């Protein structure tokens, strides 16, 4: 059924039309609640713009499909969201959409099954800070994202499955606000999400968190607890701009993750890639770089990583460690080396502001690397820092093809102390 105006569209939905096509753009004075099984799309070759003046956008009931239209709400409103108490929500399909506003696929008590199928979603602007459902662990709370999939049902039998490809968020120097891609279960034990595949283009996000706020974070791509992801492929640059904005963050489980373009943090206390979860294989084929105070390149704080390949790690500011390990990991390779350009500075560590030195590689108590391969240099350029620092940790096998260099005479190239060990030293 083709419609050309608000009243026709509203009546088509209320009469239960299954396939509703928009022939032209429509301004909506109220939220549109699709019934189960209804599809909304544009007439072939039509450029359709659906704008919601002062409300949320499209509420979904289950087995819905939205294809080929542009949707605009106020950036802090939900452009697309779930509005259903049904147990089995079937499949929600979102294809070829340009959106202003948050896409929030959040299930609650009673919603036990959902499959999300997304292909080509571009969220131009969104502000996800205003939603009260927020994960909490490791002393911090996480904002939802411009694109959110969240199983907020504590039932251990509830499950959301996801296939989401060609996701782009924000623009360079014009990021979405809050997290970017946010996928979460209810917690580690109940309310699960399984990601079959996630592919992203450009991702730009800014949490807009005040400097000095110790217990609030965001992520450009955040795989939160209760989530298991099979494949993640990041083809465009992933950038965060604000305080406590992680670029890539894992609390859940990831089998394979590859980044094809730069991973960049511009704000203070950010981290290029921080892992609290279980990652089998991670491969960064372009540099990970940070520019904020206390913004580190890679951190292994909890969980483990089986094999990690990094093309290059570079940090530029005080307190910005290149790579830090405080849990056991497998094989870590850095092709073009690790460089830091800073001294000592403040940064956020597990919900606490601490003083850290911008060491190149730091292996702390509890940290153990089975095999560390550096084919470039480990180089630090600031004062009172150490290029290769093993403090109570262990590096079982080290292969270094470049040099370990502390450019300042106030810094050290190698320190192994307090019972730490490293093969070859």
XYZ file of C-alpha atoms in Angstrom:
425
model
C 0.000 0.000 0.000
C 1.383 3.404 -0.989
C 0.848 6.432 1.258
C 1.573 10.113 0.750
C 0.792 11.794 4.092
C 0.656 11.421 7.846
C -3.017 10.410 8.105
C -2.716 7.844 5.328
C 0.342 6.375 6.996
C -1.331 6.252 10.396
C -4.463 4.599 8.982
C -2.415 2.042 7.036
C -0.651 1.024 10.255
C -3.898 0.879 12.262
C -5.626 -1.189 9.561
C -2.832 -3.743 9.681
C -1.394 -3.248 6.193
C 1.661 -5.490 5.957
C 3.721 -3.688 3.308
C 3.531 0.114 3.534
C 5.404 2.194 0.969
C 6.067 5.913 1.305
C 5.670 7.809 -1.956
C 7.110 11.053 -0.584
C 8.553 12.662 2.540
C 6.298 13.057 5.588
C 6.539 15.168 8.763
C 5.211 13.226 11.746
C 3.593 14.981 14.742
C 3.655 11.772 16.798
C 5.498 8.471 17.171
C 4.711 5.737 14.663
C 4.045 2.333 16.258
C 4.370 -0.473 13.726
C 2.356 -3.602 14.426
C 3.895 -7.035 14.269
C 4.940 -8.080 10.792
C 4.564 -4.651 9.197
C 7.148 -3.371 6.739
C 7.937 0.250 5.950
C 9.876 1.270 2.848
C 10.137 3.891 0.108
C 8.529 3.553 -3.294
C 11.147 2.441 -5.804
C 13.555 5.243 -6.759
C 11.846 7.716 -4.396
C 13.959 9.716 -1.937
C 11.875 9.662 1.207
C 12.504 11.624 4.411
C 10.464 10.725 7.505
C 10.837 13.369 10.221
C 9.454 13.267 13.768
C 8.972 16.783 15.033
C 9.028 16.432 18.848
C 8.830 12.706 19.569
C 10.580 9.382 19.304
C 10.440 7.879 15.834
C 9.361 4.345 14.955
C 8.378 1.811 17.615
C 8.720 -1.846 16.633
C 6.546 -4.762 17.775
C 8.390 -7.672 16.171
C 9.043 -9.119 12.702
C 9.305 -5.568 11.352
C 11.325 -4.283 8.429
C 12.374 -0.717 7.583
C 14.149 -0.166 4.274
C 15.434 2.645 2.107
C 14.351 5.796 3.942
C 15.917 8.650 5.897
C 14.621 9.112 9.448
C 15.155 12.192 11.584
C 14.307 12.867 15.207
C 15.892 15.139 17.762
C 19.373 13.557 18.210
C 18.578 12.670 21.856
C 15.375 10.848 20.868
C 15.079 7.273 19.634
C 14.660 7.173 15.874
C 13.995 3.409 15.985
C 13.266 1.369 19.096
C 11.452 -1.721 20.414
C 8.007 -1.173 21.908
C 6.609 -4.642 22.633
C 5.906 -7.017 25.501
C 5.881 -10.132 23.299
C 8.152 -12.997 24.256
C 9.331 -13.807 20.740
C 10.048 -10.665 18.726
C 11.048 -12.596 15.624
C 13.391 -10.756 13.252
C 13.867 -7.005 12.964
C 15.370 -5.936 9.639
C 16.910 -2.494 9.073
C 18.336 -1.883 5.601
C 19.726 1.118 3.763
C 18.829 3.791 6.339
C 20.171 7.279 7.031
C 19.248 8.295 10.574
C 19.393 11.235 12.943
C 18.659 9.983 16.457
C 19.427 6.846 18.434
C 18.730 3.371 17.072
C 17.984 1.478 20.290
C 17.077 -2.208 20.060
C 16.624 -2.899 23.769
C 14.690 -5.899 25.084
C 13.144 -6.001 28.550
C 11.436 -8.450 30.923
C 9.207 -10.704 28.868
C 11.174 -10.279 25.597
C 13.065 -13.571 25.357
C 13.915 -13.930 21.661
C 15.024 -11.470 18.995
C 17.135 -11.609 15.857
C 18.532 -8.303 14.548
C 19.492 -8.094 10.862
C 21.012 -4.787 9.756
C 22.616 -3.928 6.412
C 23.794 -0.360 5.717
C 22.894 1.943 8.597
C 24.331 5.459 8.693
C 23.612 7.417 11.886
C 24.570 11.009 11.192
C 23.814 12.500 14.631
C 22.709 10.977 17.935
C 22.979 11.654 21.668
C 22.664 8.467 23.737
C 23.519 9.922 27.159
C 19.944 10.233 28.428
C 19.017 6.571 28.812
C 19.041 5.143 32.321
C 19.824 1.512 31.406
C 23.615 1.421 31.736
C 26.059 -1.444 32.357
C 28.262 -1.179 35.435
C 31.446 -3.099 36.229
C 35.112 -2.478 37.058
C 34.147 0.668 38.970
C 32.613 2.403 35.938
C 29.260 2.947 34.219
C 28.835 2.921 30.430
C 26.641 5.168 28.287
C 24.574 3.487 25.590
C 25.439 4.137 21.953
C 24.072 5.720 18.801
C 23.547 2.114 17.647
C 22.511 0.044 20.662
C 21.602 -3.626 20.926
C 20.908 -4.375 24.589
C 19.364 -7.473 26.136
C 18.061 -5.917 29.339
C 16.135 -9.048 30.337
C 17.728 -10.844 33.331
C 16.129 -14.159 32.360
C 18.996 -16.634 31.712
C 17.017 -18.083 28.791
C 16.679 -14.756 26.987
C 18.786 -14.360 23.853
C 19.309 -11.687 21.197
C 21.196 -12.633 18.033
C 22.723 -10.011 15.756
C 24.029 -9.672 12.242
C 24.884 -6.028 11.517
C 26.905 -4.960 8.489
C 28.030 -1.619 7.067
C 27.409 0.469 10.199
C 28.687 4.057 10.067
C 28.300 6.609 12.856
C 29.031 10.325 12.932
C 31.545 12.164 10.810
C 35.188 13.168 11.253
C 35.237 15.939 13.899
C 31.425 15.680 14.141
C 30.951 12.584 16.308
C 27.797 11.054 17.716
C 27.448 11.618 21.473
C 27.685 8.776 23.987
C 29.079 5.467 22.821
C 29.139 4.521 19.158
C 28.322 0.848 18.604
C 27.099 -0.570 21.937
C 26.171 -4.258 22.277
C 25.410 -5.662 25.733
C 23.756 -8.464 27.628
C 22.173 -8.035 31.042
C 25.359 -9.128 32.837
C 27.953 -11.911 32.682
C 25.578 -14.653 33.802
C 22.156 -13.842 32.303
C 20.508 -12.105 29.364
C 22.832 -12.934 26.472
C 23.639 -11.508 23.039
C 25.324 -13.450 20.237
C 26.822 -11.463 17.371
C 27.183 -13.529 14.212
C 28.917 -10.713 12.352
C 29.501 -6.986 12.814
C 31.116 -4.810 10.145
C 31.676 -1.087 10.455
C 32.754 1.807 8.277
C 33.706 5.118 9.878
C 32.856 5.388 13.580
C 33.195 8.745 15.376
C 31.948 9.196 18.966
C 32.342 11.543 21.925
C 30.995 10.720 25.379
C 30.969 14.409 26.408
C 32.128 13.310 29.870
C 33.564 16.037 32.137
C 37.307 15.882 32.669
C 38.032 14.320 36.056
C 34.837 12.219 36.133
C 36.205 8.867 37.347
C 33.311 6.438 36.974
C 31.735 7.055 33.570
C 33.042 5.804 30.226
C 32.047 5.215 26.610
C 33.395 3.242 23.668
C 33.563 3.763 19.933
C 32.829 0.052 19.532
C 31.948 -1.530 22.890
C 31.306 -5.264 23.255
C 29.906 -5.318 26.793
C 29.326 -8.245 29.154
C 26.959 -11.055 28.222
C 27.941 -10.658 24.560
C 29.730 -13.220 22.396
C 30.863 -12.015 18.972
C 32.061 -14.382 16.265
C 33.370 -11.879 13.709
C 34.004 -8.119 13.879
C 35.492 -6.300 10.900
C 36.215 -2.573 11.119
C 36.919 -1.227 7.632
C 36.844 2.510 8.349
C 38.631 4.605 10.973
C 37.308 4.364 14.524
C 37.825 7.570 16.516
C 36.786 8.886 19.922
C 37.154 12.507 20.946
C 36.357 12.985 24.648
C 37.371 12.159 28.205
C 37.205 8.464 29.220
C 36.259 7.469 25.670
C 37.667 4.056 24.865
C 37.951 3.417 21.133
C 37.642 -0.381 21.149
C 36.503 -2.022 24.404
C 35.637 -5.626 25.266
C 33.975 -6.901 28.442
C 32.457 -9.917 26.724
C 33.900 -12.475 24.289
C 35.182 -11.995 20.743
C 36.451 -14.770 18.503
C 37.942 -12.704 15.664
C 38.307 -8.922 15.310
C 40.205 -7.149 12.524
C 40.619 -3.382 12.061
C 41.631 -2.219 8.589
C 41.973 1.518 9.312
C 43.310 3.752 12.083
C 42.090 3.474 15.662
C 42.430 6.906 17.280
C 41.705 8.463 20.677
C 41.884 12.267 20.919
C 40.632 12.758 24.489
C 42.189 12.305 27.951
C 42.051 8.905 29.696
C 41.062 7.134 26.504
C 42.489 3.812 25.327
C 42.897 2.633 21.754
C 42.007 -0.979 22.590
C 41.199 -2.101 26.132
C 40.341 -5.705 26.890
C 38.616 -6.924 30.032
C 37.060 -9.890 28.241
C 38.163 -12.922 26.252
C 39.459 -12.279 22.748
C 40.776 -15.179 20.696
C 42.272 -13.266 17.770
C 42.711 -9.520 17.341
C 44.417 -7.945 14.340
C 44.999 -4.202 13.868
C 46.269 -3.665 10.317
C 46.632 0.121 10.755
C 48.108 2.186 13.619
C 46.520 2.571 17.030
C 47.257 6.114 18.183
C 46.242 8.300 21.125
C 46.758 12.009 21.775
C 45.107 12.769 25.122
C 46.553 13.031 28.624
C 46.776 9.523 30.071
C 45.434 7.931 26.882
C 47.029 4.522 26.431
C 47.450 2.412 23.309
C 46.533 -1.090 24.525
C 45.571 -2.385 27.966
C 44.933 -5.952 29.135
C 43.246 -5.392 32.508
C 41.190 -8.577 32.878
C 40.385 -11.667 30.843
C 42.869 -12.596 28.132
C 43.773 -12.381 24.467
C 44.954 -15.482 22.613
C 46.784 -13.806 19.756
C 47.091 -10.085 19.073
C 48.702 -8.418 16.053
C 49.296 -4.657 16.084
C 50.685 -2.790 13.105
C 51.891 0.116 15.287
C 51.223 1.691 18.688
C 51.833 5.415 19.227
C 50.823 7.619 22.164
C 51.402 11.370 22.518
C 50.960 12.842 26.001
C 51.881 12.410 29.646
C 50.751 9.227 31.397
C 50.086 7.536 28.048
C 51.534 4.027 28.177
C 52.026 2.272 24.867
C 51.024 -1.249 25.947
C 50.254 -2.486 29.453
C 49.563 -6.032 30.653
C 48.253 -7.071 34.057
C 46.734 -10.439 33.029
C 48.120 -13.443 31.119
C 47.991 -13.290 27.315
C 49.236 -15.466 24.474
C 51.189 -14.250 21.447
C 51.510 -10.484 20.917
C 53.090 -9.050 17.758
C 53.817 -5.401 16.969
C 55.075 -4.968 13.415
C 56.261 -1.352 13.357
C 57.014 -0.841 17.003
C 55.772 1.089 20.024
C 56.430 4.812 20.539
C 55.415 7.079 23.420
C 55.917 10.861 23.596
C 55.150 11.858 27.173
C 56.196 11.787 30.794
C 54.128 11.170 33.967
C 50.478 12.198 34.093
C 47.032 11.422 35.467
C 44.710 8.849 33.926
C 41.653 6.734 34.704
C 42.326 3.152 35.848
C 39.297 1.016 36.801
C 37.310 3.970 38.085
C 40.215 5.641 39.910
C 42.402 8.550 38.760
C 46.063 7.501 39.055
C 49.502 8.788 38.128
C 51.143 6.738 35.375
C 54.363 7.094 33.424
C 54.289 6.892 29.633
C 56.308 3.664 29.451
C 56.593 1.908 26.119
C 55.717 -1.610 27.256
C 54.658 -2.275 30.855
C 54.117 -5.758 32.310
C 52.741 -5.600 35.844
C 51.988 -8.098 38.612
C 49.605 -10.709 37.215
C 50.703 -9.934 33.677
C 52.292 -12.688 31.628
C 53.072 -12.740 27.901
C 53.754 -16.162 26.374
C 55.432 -14.690 23.306
C 56.190 -11.039 22.502
C 57.406 -10.176 19.001
C 58.447 -6.588 18.197
C 59.815 -6.171 14.674
C 60.239 -2.403 15.045
C 61.614 -0.322 17.919
C 60.349 0.268 21.438
C 60.992 4.000 21.791
C 60.137 6.555 24.498
C 60.747 10.281 24.083
C 59.704 11.737 27.461
C 61.442 12.199 30.794
C 61.324 9.731 33.702
C 59.774 6.897 31.727
C 60.957 3.411 30.767
C 60.885 1.898 27.296
C 60.621 -1.752 28.444
C 59.377 -2.154 32.012
C 58.632 -5.521 33.641
C 57.515 -5.047 37.251
C 56.476 -8.336 38.919
C 55.225 -9.592 35.554
C 56.681 -12.170 33.166
C 57.575 -12.281 29.468
C 58.247 -15.918 28.647
C 59.627 -15.394 25.156
C 60.788 -12.119 23.594
C 61.836 -11.574 19.984
C 62.969 -8.029 19.303
C 64.234 -7.117 15.828
C 64.529 -3.391 16.451
C 65.999 -1.407 19.331
C 64.887 -0.434 22.821
C 65.508 3.318 23.061
C 64.994 5.931 25.775
C 65.785 9.229 24.044
C 65.910 11.307 27.238
C 68.860 10.953 29.589
C 66.283 11.142 32.419
C 64.628 7.930 31.237
C 65.588 4.253 31.114
C 65.588 1.768 28.321
C 65.095 -1.505 30.285
C 63.918 -2.106 33.855
C 63.085 -5.597 35.167
C 62.309 -5.503 38.877
C 60.490 -6.909 41.910
C 60.738 -10.511 40.778
C 59.692 -9.834 37.208
C 61.259 -11.894 34.452
C 61.825 -11.505 30.733
C 63.411 -13.954 28.321
C 66.724 -12.610 27.107
C 67.448 -10.190 29.980
